[in-house]
C-alpha atoms as a PDB file:
ATOM      1  CA  MET A   1      14.184 -83.136  29.947  1.00  0.00           C
ATOM      2  CA  GLU A   2      11.767 -84.683  27.354  1.00  0.00           C
ATOM      3  CA  THR A   3      12.617 -87.761  25.517  1.00  0.00           C
ATOM      4  CA  THR A   4      10.956 -90.687  23.739  1.00  0.00           C
ATOM      5  CA  PRO A   5       9.225 -92.869  26.413  1.00  0.00           C
ATOM      6  CA  VAL A   6      10.855 -96.097  27.419  1.00  0.00           C
ATOM      7  CA  ASP A   7       7.749 -97.778  27.414  1.00  0.00           C
ATOM      8  CA  VAL A   8       3.942 -97.222  26.503  1.00  0.00           C
ATOM      9  CA  SER A   9       2.835 -96.756  30.140  1.00  0.00           C
ATOM     10  CA  PRO A  10      -0.678 -96.664  31.444  1.00  0.00           C
ATOM     11  CA  GLU A  11      -0.465 -92.915  31.872  1.00  0.00           C
ATOM     12  CA  ILE A  12       0.589 -92.360  28.257  1.00  0.00           C
ATOM     13  CA  ILE A  13      -2.365 -94.545  27.207  1.00  0.00           C
ATOM     14  CA  SER A  14      -4.612 -92.543  29.391  1.00  0.00           C
ATOM     15  CA  PHE A  15      -3.294 -89.372  28.039  1.00  0.00           C
ATOM     16  CA  LEU A  16      -3.903 -90.366  24.385  1.00  0.00           C
ATOM     17  CA  ARG A  17      -7.462 -91.443  25.126  1.00  0.00           C
ATOM     18  CA  THR A  18      -8.219 -88.261  26.885  1.00  0.00           C
ATOM     19  CA  VAL A  19      -7.291 -86.119  23.906  1.00  0.00           C
ATOM     20  CA  GLY A  20      -9.148 -88.509  21.471  1.00  0.00           C
ATOM     21  CA  LEU A  21      -6.150 -90.556  20.095  1.00  0.00           C
ATOM     22  CA  ASP A  22      -7.467 -94.271  20.129  1.00  0.00           C
ATOM     23  CA  GLU A  23      -4.790 -95.657  17.683  1.00  0.00           C
ATOM     24  CA  VAL A  24      -2.091 -97.828  19.041  1.00  0.00           C
ATOM     25  CA  PRO A  25       1.089 -96.121  19.462  1.00  0.00           C
ATOM     26  CA  GLU A  26       4.344 -97.645  17.899  1.00  0.00           C
ATOM     27  CA  TYR A  27       8.133 -96.904  17.982  1.00  0.00           C
ATOM     28  CA  LEU A  28       9.553 -95.965  14.715  1.00  0.00           C
ATOM     29  CA  PRO A  29      13.270 -95.509  13.848  1.00  0.00           C
ATOM     30  CA  PHE A  30      14.666 -92.855  11.707  1.00  0.00           C
ATOM     31  CA  THR A  31      14.701 -94.160   7.953  1.00  0.00           C
ATOM     32  CA  SER A  32      17.027 -92.124   5.786  1.00  0.00           C
ATOM     33  CA  VAL A  33      15.575 -91.897   2.208  1.00  0.00           C
ATOM     34  CA  SER A  34      16.924 -88.457   1.067  1.00  0.00           C
ATOM     35  CA  GLN A  35      20.075 -86.309   2.109  1.00  0.00           C
ATOM     36  CA  PHE A  36      17.938 -83.288   1.232  1.00  0.00           C
ATOM     37  CA  TYR A  37      15.245 -83.736   4.043  1.00  0.00           C
ATOM     38  CA  LEU A  38      15.589 -81.503   6.880  1.00  0.00           C
ATOM     39  CA  PRO A  39      15.032 -81.707  10.658  1.00  0.00           C
ATOM     40  CA  ARG A  40      11.699 -80.232  11.649  1.00  0.00           C
ATOM     41  CA  TYR A  41      10.319 -80.193   8.215  1.00  0.00           C
ATOM     42  CA  CYS A  42       8.225 -83.397   8.479  1.00  0.00           C
ATOM     43  CA  LEU A  43       5.222 -82.121   6.393  1.00  0.00           C
ATOM     44  CA  ASN A  44       7.397 -80.767   3.624  1.00  0.00           C
ATOM     45  CA  ASN A  45       9.711 -84.112   3.718  1.00  0.00           C
ATOM     46  CA  CYS A  46       6.543 -86.260   3.505  1.00  0.00           C
ATOM     47  CA  GLU A  47       4.840 -84.243   0.852  1.00  0.00           C
ATOM     48  CA  GLU A  48       8.048 -84.789  -1.316  1.00  0.00           C
ATOM     49  CA  GLU A  49       8.719 -88.322  -0.450  1.00  0.00           C
ATOM     50  CA  VAL A  50       5.084 -89.455  -1.373  1.00  0.00           C
ATOM     51  CA  LYS A  51       5.763 -88.500  -4.931  1.00  0.00           C
ATOM     52  CA  ALA A  52       7.840 -91.859  -5.052  1.00  0.00           C
ATOM     53  CA  GLY A  53       4.930 -93.922  -3.718  1.00  0.00           C
ATOM     54  CA  GLY A  54       3.123 -94.628  -0.382  1.00  0.00           C
ATOM     55  CA  ARG A  55       0.926 -92.113   1.351  1.00  0.00           C
ATOM     56  CA  VAL A  56       1.413 -89.664   4.339  1.00  0.00           C
ATOM     57  CA  ILE A  57       0.135 -90.595   7.805  1.00  0.00           C
ATOM     58  CA  PHE A  58      -0.528 -87.651  10.187  1.00  0.00           C
ATOM     59  CA  GLY A  59      -0.294 -88.182  13.998  1.00  0.00           C
ATOM     60  CA  TRP A  60       1.722 -87.217  17.014  1.00  0.00           C
ATOM     61  CA  VAL A  61       5.214 -87.863  18.504  1.00  0.00           C
ATOM     62  CA  VAL A  62       4.983 -88.656  22.057  1.00  0.00           C
ATOM     63  CA  TRP A  63       7.607 -87.052  24.233  1.00  0.00           C
ATOM     64  CA  GLU A  64       7.841 -87.794  28.059  1.00  0.00           C
ATOM     65  CA  ASP A  65       9.635 -86.423  31.186  1.00  0.00           C
ATOM     66  CA  ARG A  66       8.691 -89.154  33.525  1.00  0.00           C
ATOM     67  CA  GLY A  67      10.442 -87.654  36.622  1.00  0.00           C
ATOM     68  CA  ALA A  68       8.343 -84.491  36.056  1.00  0.00           C
ATOM     69  CA  GLY A  69       4.992 -86.160  35.208  1.00  0.00           C
ATOM     70  CA  PHE A  70       5.209 -84.396  31.963  1.00  0.00           C
ATOM     71  CA  ILE A  71       3.961 -85.777  28.589  1.00  0.00           C
ATOM     72  CA  GLU A  72       3.638 -83.963  25.265  1.00  0.00           C
ATOM     73  CA  THR A  73       2.517 -84.772  21.858  1.00  0.00           C
ATOM     74  CA  GLU A  74       3.706 -82.872  18.792  1.00  0.00           C
ATOM     75  CA  PHE A  75       2.047 -83.080  15.438  1.00  0.00           C
ATOM     76  CA  HIS A  76       4.101 -84.999  12.942  1.00  0.00           C
ATOM     77  CA  SER A  77       3.924 -87.016   9.533  1.00  0.00           C
ATOM     78  CA  VAL A  78       5.438 -90.202   8.501  1.00  0.00           C
ATOM     79  CA  ILE A  79       5.142 -92.346   5.080  1.00  0.00           C
ATOM     80  CA  GLU A  80       3.145 -95.502   4.811  1.00  0.00           C
ATOM     81  CA  ARG A  81       4.459 -98.088   2.186  1.00  0.00           C
ATOM     82  CA  SER A  82       3.235-101.724   2.155  1.00  0.00           C
ATOM     83  CA  GLY A  83       1.526-101.268   5.519  1.00  0.00           C
ATOM     84  CA  LYS A  84       4.682-100.183   7.271  1.00  0.00           C
ATOM     85  CA  LEU A  85       5.275 -96.760   8.807  1.00  0.00           C
ATOM     86  CA  ALA A  86       8.690 -94.868   8.053  1.00  0.00           C
ATOM     87  CA  ASP A  87       9.684 -91.791   9.870  1.00  0.00           C
ATOM     88  CA  ILE A  88      11.844 -90.085   7.093  1.00  0.00           C
ATOM     89  CA  THR A  89      12.489 -86.751   9.022  1.00  0.00           C
ATOM     90  CA  PRO A  90      16.108 -86.382  10.453  1.00  0.00           C
ATOM     91  CA  ARG A  91      16.365 -85.674  14.106  1.00  0.00           C
ATOM     92  CA  LEU A  92      18.289 -82.891  15.752  1.00  0.00           C
ATOM     93  CA  ASP A  93      18.192 -84.506  19.066  1.00  0.00           C
ATOM     94  CA  GLY A  94      20.003 -87.749  18.541  1.00  0.00           C
ATOM     95  CA  GLU A  95      16.834 -89.920  19.457  1.00  0.00           C
ATOM     96  CA  GLU A  96      16.928 -93.405  17.780  1.00  0.00           C
ATOM     97  CA  PHE A  97      13.220 -93.871  17.805  1.00  0.00           C
ATOM     98  CA  ILE A  98      10.172 -91.871  18.231  1.00  0.00           C
ATOM     99  CA  LEU A  99       6.721 -93.144  19.842  1.00  0.00           C
ATOM    100  CA  PHE A 100       4.225 -92.279  17.261  1.00  0.00           C
ATOM    101  CA  VAL A 101       0.370 -92.399  17.304  1.00  0.00           C
ATOM    102  CA  SER A 102      -1.651 -91.795  14.214  1.00  0.00           C
ATOM    103  CA  ASP A 103      -4.563 -89.274  14.103  1.00  0.00           C
ATOM    104  CA  LYS A 104      -7.388 -89.993  11.698  1.00  0.00           C
ATOM    105  CA  THR A 105      -9.260 -86.794  12.558  1.00  0.00           C
ATOM    106  CA  ARG A 106      -6.551 -83.906  12.027  1.00  0.00           C
ATOM    107  CA  SER A 107      -4.899 -83.154   8.747  1.00  0.00           C
ATOM    108  CA  PRO A 108      -2.667 -80.178   7.878  1.00  0.00           C
ATOM    109  CA  ILE A 109      -3.372 -78.098   4.895  1.00  0.00           C
ATOM    110  CA  ARG A 110      -0.565 -76.418   2.715  1.00  0.00           C
ATOM    111  CA  ILE A 111      -1.391 -72.741   2.287  1.00  0.00           C
ATOM    112  CA  ASP A 112       1.556 -71.689   0.132  1.00  0.00           C
ATOM    113  CA  GLU A 113       5.280 -72.745  -0.372  1.00  0.00           C
ATOM    114  CA  ARG A 114       6.042 -71.735   3.135  1.00  0.00           C
ATOM    115  CA  THR A 115       3.061 -72.160   5.162  1.00  0.00           C
ATOM    116  CA  TRP A 116       0.999 -74.905   6.685  1.00  0.00           C
ATOM    117  CA  ASP A 117      -2.270 -74.871   8.693  1.00  0.00           C
ATOM    118  CA  THR A 118      -1.373 -77.380  11.372  1.00  0.00           C
ATOM    119  CA  TRP A 119      -1.607 -78.054  15.060  1.00  0.00           C
ATOM    120  CA  THR A 120       0.086 -76.937  18.190  1.00  0.00           C
ATOM    121  CA  ASN A 121       1.419 -79.476  20.759  1.00  0.00           C
ATOM    122  CA  ILE A 122      -0.666 -81.213  23.419  1.00  0.00           C
ATOM    123  CA  LYS A 123       0.598 -80.966  27.069  1.00  0.00           C
ATOM    124  CA  TYR A 124      -0.194 -83.136  30.049  1.00  0.00           C
ATOM    125  CA  LEU A 125       1.127 -82.615  33.419  1.00  0.00           C
ATOM    126  CA  HIS A 126       0.470 -84.895  36.463  1.00  0.00           C
ATOM    127  CA  GLY A 127      -2.528 -86.705  34.951  1.00  0.00           C
ATOM    128  CA  LYS A 128      -4.296 -83.458  33.470  1.00  0.00           C
ATOM    129  CA  VAL A 129      -4.214 -81.993  30.031  1.00  0.00           C
ATOM    130  CA  VAL A 130      -2.695 -78.385  30.470  1.00  0.00           C
ATOM    131  CA  LEU A 131      -2.692 -77.403  26.901  1.00  0.00           C
ATOM    132  CA  MET A 132      -4.934 -78.717  24.049  1.00  0.00           C
ATOM    133  CA  CYS A 133      -4.080 -78.577  20.462  1.00  0.00           C
ATOM    134  CA  GLU A 134      -5.299 -75.624  18.405  1.00  0.00           C
ATOM    135  CA  LYS A 135      -4.981 -74.883  14.962  1.00  0.00           C
ATOM    136  CA  ILE A 136      -2.070 -72.586  13.934  1.00  0.00           C
ATOM    137  CA  GLN A 137      -0.248 -71.399  10.751  1.00  0.00           C
ATOM    138  CA  LEU A 138       3.197 -72.686  10.742  1.00  0.00           C
ATOM    139  CA  HIS A 139       5.340 -70.288   8.478  1.00  0.00           C
ATOM    140  CA  ASP A 140       8.910 -70.880   7.543  1.00  0.00           C
ATOM    141  CA  PRO A 141      10.558 -67.417   7.163  1.00  0.00           C
ATOM    142  CA  SER A 142      13.928 -69.134   5.977  1.00  0.00           C
ATOM    143  CA  ASP A 143      15.185 -70.271   2.895  1.00  0.00           C
ATOM    144  CA  SER A 144      16.193 -73.687   4.198  1.00  0.00           C
ATOM    145  CA  TYR A 145      13.632 -75.927   2.683  1.00  0.00           C
ATOM    146  CA  GLU A 146      13.532 -74.175  -0.575  1.00  0.00           C
ATOM    147  CA  ALA A 147      17.264 -74.345  -0.894  1.00  0.00           C
ATOM    148  CA  SER A 148      16.944 -77.982  -0.189  1.00  0.00           C
ATOM    149  CA  ARG A 149      14.335 -78.383  -2.797  1.00  0.00           C
ATOM    150  CA  ALA A 150      16.518 -76.620  -5.454  1.00  0.00           C
ATOM    151  CA  GLN A 151      19.304 -78.777  -4.625  1.00  0.00           C
ATOM    152  CA  ARG A 152      17.310 -81.960  -5.040  1.00  0.00           C
ATOM    153  CA  SER A 153      15.906 -80.895  -8.526  1.00  0.00           C
ATOM    154  CA  LYS A 154      19.635 -80.478  -9.652  1.00  0.00           C
ATOM    155  CA  THR A 155      20.476 -84.099  -8.843  1.00  0.00           C
END
């Protein structure tokens, strides 16, 4: 089962370097800043949160299944304020921390209210990249985030 890595192993560093991620990964706890932010909506959450100050930092969450020799990165966004990173997106899986590495070369683009141009996950198995990231359009067909946005505007 994939989970936050216990430590930043040499294999994780090798994987990150192989896919062009040279920044130092760091563990970030969840920082609750709004009851209206939703799991899996990091791009929207950060877009909204940056209105209160700071800037959005794009990068990757690192997941690992050490027993299976599997590492995966998932495109993600966090907030930077006063030089400190904060992961403001709630988690569904109960993870207390994420391992995050920033990416200064990739940025998503908002297409419309429900769609982002973003990136697929990168997968690494037994020392080899088996799936490299590609650009995708991520479309939210539900009204979940729009309902959350409407609720925020009422308060």
